Coordinates of C-alpha atoms in Angstrom, one line a residue:
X104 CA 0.0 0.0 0.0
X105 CA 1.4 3.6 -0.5
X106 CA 2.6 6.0 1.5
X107 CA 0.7 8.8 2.4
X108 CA 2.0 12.1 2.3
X109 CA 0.7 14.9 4.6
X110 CA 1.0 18.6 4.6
X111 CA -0.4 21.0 7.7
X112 CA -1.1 24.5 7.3
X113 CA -2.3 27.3 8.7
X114 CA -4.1 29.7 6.4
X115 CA -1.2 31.8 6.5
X116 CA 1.5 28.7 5.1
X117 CA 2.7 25.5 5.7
X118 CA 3.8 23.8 8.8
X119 CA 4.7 20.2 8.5
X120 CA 4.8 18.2 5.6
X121 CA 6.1 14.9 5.9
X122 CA 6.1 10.9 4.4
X123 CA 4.2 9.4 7.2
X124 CA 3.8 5.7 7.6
X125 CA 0.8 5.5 9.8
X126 CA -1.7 7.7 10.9
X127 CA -4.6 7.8 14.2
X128 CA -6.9 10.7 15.4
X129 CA -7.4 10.8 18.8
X130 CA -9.7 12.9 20.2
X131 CA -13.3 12.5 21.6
X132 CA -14.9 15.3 18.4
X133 CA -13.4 13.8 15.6
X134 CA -15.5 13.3 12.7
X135 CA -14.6 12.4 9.4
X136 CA -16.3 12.7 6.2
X137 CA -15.4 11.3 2.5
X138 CA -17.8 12.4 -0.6
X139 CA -16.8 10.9 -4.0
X140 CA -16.0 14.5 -5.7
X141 CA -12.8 15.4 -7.8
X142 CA -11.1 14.6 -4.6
X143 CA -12.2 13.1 -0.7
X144 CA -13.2 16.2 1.4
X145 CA -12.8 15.9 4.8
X146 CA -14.2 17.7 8.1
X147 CA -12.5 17.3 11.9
X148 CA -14.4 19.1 14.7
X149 CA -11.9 21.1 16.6
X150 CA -9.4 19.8 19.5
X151 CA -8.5 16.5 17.0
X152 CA -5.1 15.0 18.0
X153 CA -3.5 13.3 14.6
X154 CA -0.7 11.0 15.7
X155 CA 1.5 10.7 13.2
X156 CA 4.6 7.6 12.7
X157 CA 7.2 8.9 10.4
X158 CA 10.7 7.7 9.7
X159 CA 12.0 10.0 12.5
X160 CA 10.0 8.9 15.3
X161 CA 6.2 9.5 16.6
X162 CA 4.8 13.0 15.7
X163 CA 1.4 14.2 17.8
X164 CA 0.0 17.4 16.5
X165 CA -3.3 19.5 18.1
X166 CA -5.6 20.7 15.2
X167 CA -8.1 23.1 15.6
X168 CA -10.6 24.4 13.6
X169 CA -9.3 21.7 10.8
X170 CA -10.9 21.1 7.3
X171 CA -8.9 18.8 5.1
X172 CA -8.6 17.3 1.1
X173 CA -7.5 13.8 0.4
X174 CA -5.7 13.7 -3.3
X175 CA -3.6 12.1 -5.1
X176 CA -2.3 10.3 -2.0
X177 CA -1.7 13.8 0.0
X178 CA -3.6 14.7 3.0
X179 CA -3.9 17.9 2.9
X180 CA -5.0 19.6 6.6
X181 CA -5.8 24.0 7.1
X182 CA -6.8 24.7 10.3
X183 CA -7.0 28.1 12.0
X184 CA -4.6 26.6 14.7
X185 CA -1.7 23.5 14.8
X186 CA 0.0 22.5 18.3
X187 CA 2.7 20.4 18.3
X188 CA 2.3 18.2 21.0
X189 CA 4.7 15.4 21.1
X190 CA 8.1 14.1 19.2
X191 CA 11.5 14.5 18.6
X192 CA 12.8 16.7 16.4
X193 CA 15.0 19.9 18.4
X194 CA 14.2 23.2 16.5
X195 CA 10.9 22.5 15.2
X196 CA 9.3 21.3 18.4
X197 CA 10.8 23.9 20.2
X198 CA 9.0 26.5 17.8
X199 CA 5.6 24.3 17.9
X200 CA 6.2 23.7 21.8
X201 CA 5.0 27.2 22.0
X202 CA 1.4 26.6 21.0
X203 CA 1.8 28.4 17.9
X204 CA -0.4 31.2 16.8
X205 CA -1.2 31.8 12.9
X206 CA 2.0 33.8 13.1
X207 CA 4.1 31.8 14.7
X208 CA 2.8 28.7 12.6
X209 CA 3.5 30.5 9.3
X210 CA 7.1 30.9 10.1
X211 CA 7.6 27.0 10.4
X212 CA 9.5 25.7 7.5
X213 CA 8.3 23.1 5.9
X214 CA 9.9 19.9 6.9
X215 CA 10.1 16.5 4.7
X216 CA 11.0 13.3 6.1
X217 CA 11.0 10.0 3.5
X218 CA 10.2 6.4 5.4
X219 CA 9.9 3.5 3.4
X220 CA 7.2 1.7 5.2
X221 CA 3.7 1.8 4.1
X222 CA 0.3 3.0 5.4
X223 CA -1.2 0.9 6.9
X224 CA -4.4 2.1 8.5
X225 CA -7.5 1.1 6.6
X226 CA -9.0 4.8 6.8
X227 CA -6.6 6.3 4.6
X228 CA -7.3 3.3 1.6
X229 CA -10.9 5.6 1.0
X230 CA -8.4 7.9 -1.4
X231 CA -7.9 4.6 -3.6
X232 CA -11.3 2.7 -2.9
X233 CA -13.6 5.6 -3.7
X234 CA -16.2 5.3 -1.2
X235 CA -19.6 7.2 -1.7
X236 CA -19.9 8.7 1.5
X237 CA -18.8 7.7 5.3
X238 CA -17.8 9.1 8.9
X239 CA -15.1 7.7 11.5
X240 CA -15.5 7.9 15.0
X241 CA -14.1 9.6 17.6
X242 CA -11.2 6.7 18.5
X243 CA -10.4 4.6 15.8
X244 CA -11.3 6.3 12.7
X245 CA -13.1 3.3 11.7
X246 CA -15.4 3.7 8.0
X247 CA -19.0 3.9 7.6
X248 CA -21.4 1.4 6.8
X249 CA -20.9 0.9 2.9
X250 CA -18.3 -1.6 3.3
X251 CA -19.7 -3.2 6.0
X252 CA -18.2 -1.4 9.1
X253 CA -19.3 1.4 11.2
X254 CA -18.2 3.8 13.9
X255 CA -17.8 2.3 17.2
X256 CA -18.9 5.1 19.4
X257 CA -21.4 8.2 17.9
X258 CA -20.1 11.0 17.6
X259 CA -23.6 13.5 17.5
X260 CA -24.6 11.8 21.0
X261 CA -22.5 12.2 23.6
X262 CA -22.3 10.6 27.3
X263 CA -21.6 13.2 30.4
X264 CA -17.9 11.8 31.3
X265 CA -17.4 13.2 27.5
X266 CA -18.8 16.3 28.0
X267 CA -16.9 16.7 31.3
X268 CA -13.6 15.9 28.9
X269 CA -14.9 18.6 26.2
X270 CA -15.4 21.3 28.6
X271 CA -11.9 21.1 30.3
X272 CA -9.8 20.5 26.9
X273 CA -12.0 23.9 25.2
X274 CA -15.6 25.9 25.8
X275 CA -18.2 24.1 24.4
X276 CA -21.5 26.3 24.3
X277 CA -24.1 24.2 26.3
X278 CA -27.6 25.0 25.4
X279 CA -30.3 23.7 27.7
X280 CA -33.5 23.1 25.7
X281 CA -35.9 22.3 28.6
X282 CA -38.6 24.9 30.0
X283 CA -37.3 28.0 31.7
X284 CA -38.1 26.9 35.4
X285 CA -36.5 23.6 34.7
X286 CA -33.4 25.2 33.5
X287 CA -33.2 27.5 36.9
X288 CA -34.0 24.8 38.8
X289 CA -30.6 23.3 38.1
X290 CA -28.7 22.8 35.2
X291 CA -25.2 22.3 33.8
X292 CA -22.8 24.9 34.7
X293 CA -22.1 27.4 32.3
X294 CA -25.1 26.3 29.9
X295 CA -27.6 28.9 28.6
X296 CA -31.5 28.3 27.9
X297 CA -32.9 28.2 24.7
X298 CA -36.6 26.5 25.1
X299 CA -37.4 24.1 22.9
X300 CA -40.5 25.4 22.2
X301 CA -38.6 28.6 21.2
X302 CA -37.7 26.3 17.5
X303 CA -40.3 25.3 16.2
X304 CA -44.4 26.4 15.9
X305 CA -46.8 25.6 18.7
X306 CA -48.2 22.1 19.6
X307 CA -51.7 21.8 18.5
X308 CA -54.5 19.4 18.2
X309 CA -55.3 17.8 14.5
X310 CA -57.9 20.0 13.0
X311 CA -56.7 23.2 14.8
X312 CA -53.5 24.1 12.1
X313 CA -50.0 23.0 11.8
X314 CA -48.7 21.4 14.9
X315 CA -44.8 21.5 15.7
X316 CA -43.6 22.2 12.4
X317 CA -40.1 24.2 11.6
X318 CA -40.8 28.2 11.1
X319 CA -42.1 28.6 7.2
X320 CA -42.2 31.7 5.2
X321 CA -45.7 32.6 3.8
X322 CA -44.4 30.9 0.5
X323 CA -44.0 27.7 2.3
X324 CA -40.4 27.2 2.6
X325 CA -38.3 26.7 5.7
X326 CA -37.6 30.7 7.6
X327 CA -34.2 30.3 7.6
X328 CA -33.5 33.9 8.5
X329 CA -36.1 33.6 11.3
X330 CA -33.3 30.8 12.7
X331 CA -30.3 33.2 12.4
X332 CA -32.4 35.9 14.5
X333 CA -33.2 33.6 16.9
X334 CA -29.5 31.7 17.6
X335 CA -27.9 35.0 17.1
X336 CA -29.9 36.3 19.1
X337 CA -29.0 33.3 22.1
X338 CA -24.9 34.4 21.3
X339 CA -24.5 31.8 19.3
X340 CA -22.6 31.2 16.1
X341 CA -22.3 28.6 13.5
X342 CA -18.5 28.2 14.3
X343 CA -19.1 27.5 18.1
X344 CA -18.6 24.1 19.7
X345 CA -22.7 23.3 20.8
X346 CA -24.1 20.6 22.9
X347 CA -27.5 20.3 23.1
X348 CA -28.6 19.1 26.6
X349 CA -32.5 18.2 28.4
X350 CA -34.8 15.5 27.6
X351 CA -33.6 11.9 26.3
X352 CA -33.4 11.8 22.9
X353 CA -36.7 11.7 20.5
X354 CA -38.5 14.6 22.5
X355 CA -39.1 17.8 21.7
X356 CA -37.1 19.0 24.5
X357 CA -34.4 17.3 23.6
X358 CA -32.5 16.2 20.4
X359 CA -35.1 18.1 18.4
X360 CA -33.1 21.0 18.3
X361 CA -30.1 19.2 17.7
X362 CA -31.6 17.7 14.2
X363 CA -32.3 21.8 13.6
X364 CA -29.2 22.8 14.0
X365 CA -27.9 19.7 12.2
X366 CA -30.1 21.1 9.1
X367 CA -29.0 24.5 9.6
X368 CA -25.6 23.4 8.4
X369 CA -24.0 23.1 12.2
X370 CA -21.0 20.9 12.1
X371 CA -19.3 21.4 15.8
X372 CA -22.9 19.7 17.2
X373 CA -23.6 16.7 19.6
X374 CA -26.8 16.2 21.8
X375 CA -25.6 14.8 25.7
X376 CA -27.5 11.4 25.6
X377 CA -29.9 10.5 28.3
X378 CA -31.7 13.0 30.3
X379 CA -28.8 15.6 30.4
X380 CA -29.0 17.0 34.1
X381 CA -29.6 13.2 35.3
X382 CA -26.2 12.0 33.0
X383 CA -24.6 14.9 34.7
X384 CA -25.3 14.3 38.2
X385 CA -24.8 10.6 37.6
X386 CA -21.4 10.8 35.9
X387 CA -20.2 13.1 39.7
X388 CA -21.1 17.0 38.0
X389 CA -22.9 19.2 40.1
X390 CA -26.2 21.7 38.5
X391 CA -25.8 25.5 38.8
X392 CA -28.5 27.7 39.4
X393 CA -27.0 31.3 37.8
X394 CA -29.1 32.4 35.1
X395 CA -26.3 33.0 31.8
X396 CA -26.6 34.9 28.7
X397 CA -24.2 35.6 25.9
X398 CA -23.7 38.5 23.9
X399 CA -25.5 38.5 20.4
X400 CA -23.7 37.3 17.5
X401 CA -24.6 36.8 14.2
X402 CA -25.7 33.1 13.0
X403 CA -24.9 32.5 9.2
X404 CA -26.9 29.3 8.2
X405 CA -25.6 26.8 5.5
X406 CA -28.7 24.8 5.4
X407 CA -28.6 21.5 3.7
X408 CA -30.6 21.6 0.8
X409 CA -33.7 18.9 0.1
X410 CA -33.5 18.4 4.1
X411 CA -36.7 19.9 4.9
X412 CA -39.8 18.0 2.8
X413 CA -43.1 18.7 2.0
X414 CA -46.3 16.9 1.6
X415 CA -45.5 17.3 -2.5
X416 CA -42.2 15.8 -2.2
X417 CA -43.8 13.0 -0.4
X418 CA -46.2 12.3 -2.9
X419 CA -43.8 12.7 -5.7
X420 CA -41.4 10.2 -4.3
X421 CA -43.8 7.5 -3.3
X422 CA -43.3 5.1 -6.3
X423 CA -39.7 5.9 -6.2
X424 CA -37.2 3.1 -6.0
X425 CA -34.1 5.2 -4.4
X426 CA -35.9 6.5 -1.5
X427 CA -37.3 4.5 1.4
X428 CA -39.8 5.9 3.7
X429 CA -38.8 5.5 7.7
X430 CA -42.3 6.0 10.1
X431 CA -40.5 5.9 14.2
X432 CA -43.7 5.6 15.7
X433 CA -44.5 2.8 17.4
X434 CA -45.9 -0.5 15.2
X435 CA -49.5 0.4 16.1
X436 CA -49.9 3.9 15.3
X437 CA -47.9 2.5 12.0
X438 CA -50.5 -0.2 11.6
X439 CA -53.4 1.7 11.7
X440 CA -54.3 0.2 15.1
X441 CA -53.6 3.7 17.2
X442 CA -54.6 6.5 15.1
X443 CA -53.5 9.4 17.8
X444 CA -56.6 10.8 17.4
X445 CA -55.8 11.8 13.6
X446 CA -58.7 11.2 11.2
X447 CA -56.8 8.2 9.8
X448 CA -54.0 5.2 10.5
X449 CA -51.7 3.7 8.7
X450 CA -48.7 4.6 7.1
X451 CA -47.3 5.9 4.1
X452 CA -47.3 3.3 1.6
X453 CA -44.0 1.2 1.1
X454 CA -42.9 3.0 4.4
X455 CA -41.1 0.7 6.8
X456 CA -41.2 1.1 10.7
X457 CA -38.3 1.5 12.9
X458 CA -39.4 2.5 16.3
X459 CA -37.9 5.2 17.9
X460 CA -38.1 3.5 21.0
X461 CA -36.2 0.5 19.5
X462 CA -33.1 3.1 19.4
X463 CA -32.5 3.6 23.2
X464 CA -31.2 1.0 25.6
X465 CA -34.5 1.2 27.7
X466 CA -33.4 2.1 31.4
X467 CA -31.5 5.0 30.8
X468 CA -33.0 6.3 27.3
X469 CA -29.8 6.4 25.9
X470 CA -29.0 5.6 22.4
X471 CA -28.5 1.7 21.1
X472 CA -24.4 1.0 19.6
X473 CA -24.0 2.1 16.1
X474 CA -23.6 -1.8 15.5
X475 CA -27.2 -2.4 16.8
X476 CA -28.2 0.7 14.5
X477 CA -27.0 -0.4 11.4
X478 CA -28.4 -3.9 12.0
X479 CA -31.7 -2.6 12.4
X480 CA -31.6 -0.8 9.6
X481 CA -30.0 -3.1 6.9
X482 CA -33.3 -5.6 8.2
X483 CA -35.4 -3.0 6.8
X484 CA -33.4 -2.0 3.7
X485 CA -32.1 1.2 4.9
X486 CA -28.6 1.4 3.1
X487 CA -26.8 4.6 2.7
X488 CA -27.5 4.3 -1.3
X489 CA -30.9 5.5 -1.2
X490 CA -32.6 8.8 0.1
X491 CA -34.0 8.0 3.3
X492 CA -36.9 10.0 4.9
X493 CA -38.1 10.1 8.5
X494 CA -41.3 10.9 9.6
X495 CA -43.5 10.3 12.8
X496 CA -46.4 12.4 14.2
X497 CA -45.0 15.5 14.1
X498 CA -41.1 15.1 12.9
X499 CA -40.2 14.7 16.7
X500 CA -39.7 11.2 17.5
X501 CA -37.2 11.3 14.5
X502 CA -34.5 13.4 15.8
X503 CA -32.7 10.7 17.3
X504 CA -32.4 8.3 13.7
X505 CA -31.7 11.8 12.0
X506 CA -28.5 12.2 14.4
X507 CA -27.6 8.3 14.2
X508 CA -28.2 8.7 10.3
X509 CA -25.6 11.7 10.6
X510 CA -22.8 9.7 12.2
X511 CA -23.2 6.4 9.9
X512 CA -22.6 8.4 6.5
X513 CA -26.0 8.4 5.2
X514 CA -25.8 11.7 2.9
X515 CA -29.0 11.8 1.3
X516 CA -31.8 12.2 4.5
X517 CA -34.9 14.7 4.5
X518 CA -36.9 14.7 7.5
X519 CA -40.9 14.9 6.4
X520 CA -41.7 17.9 8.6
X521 CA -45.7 18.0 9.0
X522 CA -45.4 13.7 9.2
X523 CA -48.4 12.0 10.2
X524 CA -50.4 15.0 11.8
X525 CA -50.7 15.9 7.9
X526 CA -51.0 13.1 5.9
X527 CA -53.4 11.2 8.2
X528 CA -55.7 14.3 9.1
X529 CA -56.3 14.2 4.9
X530 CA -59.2 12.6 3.1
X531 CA -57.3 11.8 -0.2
X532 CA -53.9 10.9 0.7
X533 CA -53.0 7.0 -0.1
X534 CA -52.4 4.9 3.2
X535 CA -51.5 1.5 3.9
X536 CA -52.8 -0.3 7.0
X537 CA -51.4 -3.2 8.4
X538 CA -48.0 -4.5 8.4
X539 CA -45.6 -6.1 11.3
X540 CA -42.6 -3.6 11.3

């Protein structure tokens, strides 16, 4: 296999460049993506440690603020920020000892070292295998689901010990989505509160208008700018580290905003898994009681396009061999059995059924392994190749796939917004009733 070649830079020049034989990333953020394109892009959340073995020895380097191109057997990394950490190598870890700034980092001179041996770690065999589209994990940098394997830990749902790790390596901004008097009741230190109900339109009764649905424009489309006013408006930025924390996972007040921000084009995002204060307090934090607020900022949304569907893209798609319909609600609503007080039950036809609740470990409410994920969803034909499309009742119970489907490289997802408090509260939409998943 060949050897890799990798170059680090800051945006002001290069700092390392090197031959290296091996490569890990070690941090508890990193994620990595690969889309077949003229060449592999890929995306690390800050903080990401990339251990490096070169023919002089072991090289550790701190990148933050990294994105990165894979071509023609170069990795190629720009980050606003690269800390050497550990090596040998006099001069040059002298100067990177310092915690360079973009200065400091410019000056480096560009260093080449030549080992013979090979690469060796099956990440880095994407630049010759052309994969569609897949994500690592935080440890071992393991590929997506196309080839058979998946990440061993998420990445977009976090435990409390890892959000303890987060907030003393950097400044995560923790945003706690539950109710006001929850959140000054105790909550995480240093977290702000942005309510839940604050992102998206009202819960209502069928019959009485649209219930839970993301802000629209009068035209129908998504408000984006609505979104910006209201994170900006919280002190928060599309740059900044966020974790969402409150309810488990599949509630409103809980990874619901998550799967917004997710849309909105948020890339430094993860959702603490389990019911966040109780994670906290079990994992040895304590809960604050200070009310916090950050100055306003400006949010610049990159939304995903196609995320967001309609009832017309629904209806379009529904005879559509590339796209798979995923209903989480339980198997009777999907039957037909519970109608929720809609007018009808059932299911979109050639929808399959993957409870939500079948994706949390049931005592805590904290999400299955990725390798119970993906089994789950190859039984139902739910492979990365296809546009996959969540709906429930009101595009709540959801979230938590749409977070899983984030981490395991599925790239083409839209989340059907109005879901079942639409299409079954309409005389002349097609339904299927029946069916045992």
């Amino acid at each position: 296999m060949k050897a890799l070649k990798i170059e680090l830079h800051t945006p002001l020049g290069p700092c390392f460049s090197a031959i290296v034989s091996s490569i890990q990333f070690q941090a508890d953020n990193v994620s990595l993506h690969v889309s077949r394109r003229n060449d592999s892009y890929l995306g690390w959340t800050p903080s990401t440690e990339i251990t490096l073995q070169t023919g002089e020895g072991r090289e550790v380097f701190l990148v933050e603020n990294a994105v990165s191109s894979l071509k023609a057997g170069c990795l190629t990394v720009l980050a606003e920020k690269i800390q050497r950490v550990r090596g040998a190598s006099g001069a040059h870890s002298a100067e990177l000892e310092q915690g360079p700034s973009l200065s400091v980092a410019a000056a480096i001179r560009t260093r080449r070292v030549w080992p013979s041996l090979g690469l060796f770690l099956g990440v880095l065999a994407l630049a010759a295998g052309g994969m569609g589209a897949t994500e690592a994990s935080r440890e071992k940098g393991e590929v997506g689901i196309l080839r058979g394997r998946q990440p061993s830990t998420w990445t977009s749902l976090i435990s409390a010990k890892q959000l303890m790790k987060i907030m003393r390596n950097g400044r995560p901004v923790v945003v706690d989505v539950r109710t006001g008097s929850q959140y000054a009741a105790g909550h995480l230190p240093g977290s702000i509160n942005l309510p839940a109900e604050h992102w998206r339109t009202p819960a209502v009764k069928p019959g009485e208008g649209r219930s839970q649905d993301v802000f629209r424009r009068l035209d129908g489309s998504p408000d984006v700018e609505k979104y910006e006013k209201m994170l900006g408006g919280a002190g928060l930025r599309r740059k900044d580290e966020i974790v969402i924390c409150g309810n488990h996972s599949g509630k409103a007040d809980g990874s619901v905003p998550a799967m917004i921000l997710h849309w909105l084009g948020h890339r430094r995002l993860a959702f603490l898994d389990g019911i966040g204060t109780d994670q906290w307090i079990g994992a040895g934090g304590n809960l604050a009681r200070d009310s916090l607020r950050r100055p306003v900022a400006i949010y610049a949304a990159r939304p995903i396009p196609d995320y967001i569907w309609n009832l017309e893209d629904v209806l379009a798609k529904l005879h559509s061999r590339n796209v798979v319909f995923v209903d989480t609600r339980t198997p009777d609503e999907f039957a037909g059995v519970d109608r929720m007080n809609n007018k009808r039950g059932g299911h979109i036809p050639g929808a399959v059924n993957l409870d939500h609740v079948q994706l949390l470990q049931p005592n805590e409410k904290i999400a299955i392994s990725p390798l119970d994920a993906v089994r789950l969803l190859k039984q139902r034909g739910v492979t990365p190749d296809k546009t996959v499309v969540l709906y429930c009742q009101t595009a709540t119970r959801v979230s938590l796939l749409a977070l899983m489907l984030r981490d395991l490289g599925y790239r083409k997802v839209g989340i059907y917004d109005a879901s079942w408090f639409e299409y079954g509260n309409l005389d002349w939409t097609p339904v299927t009733t029946g069916g045992d998943r």
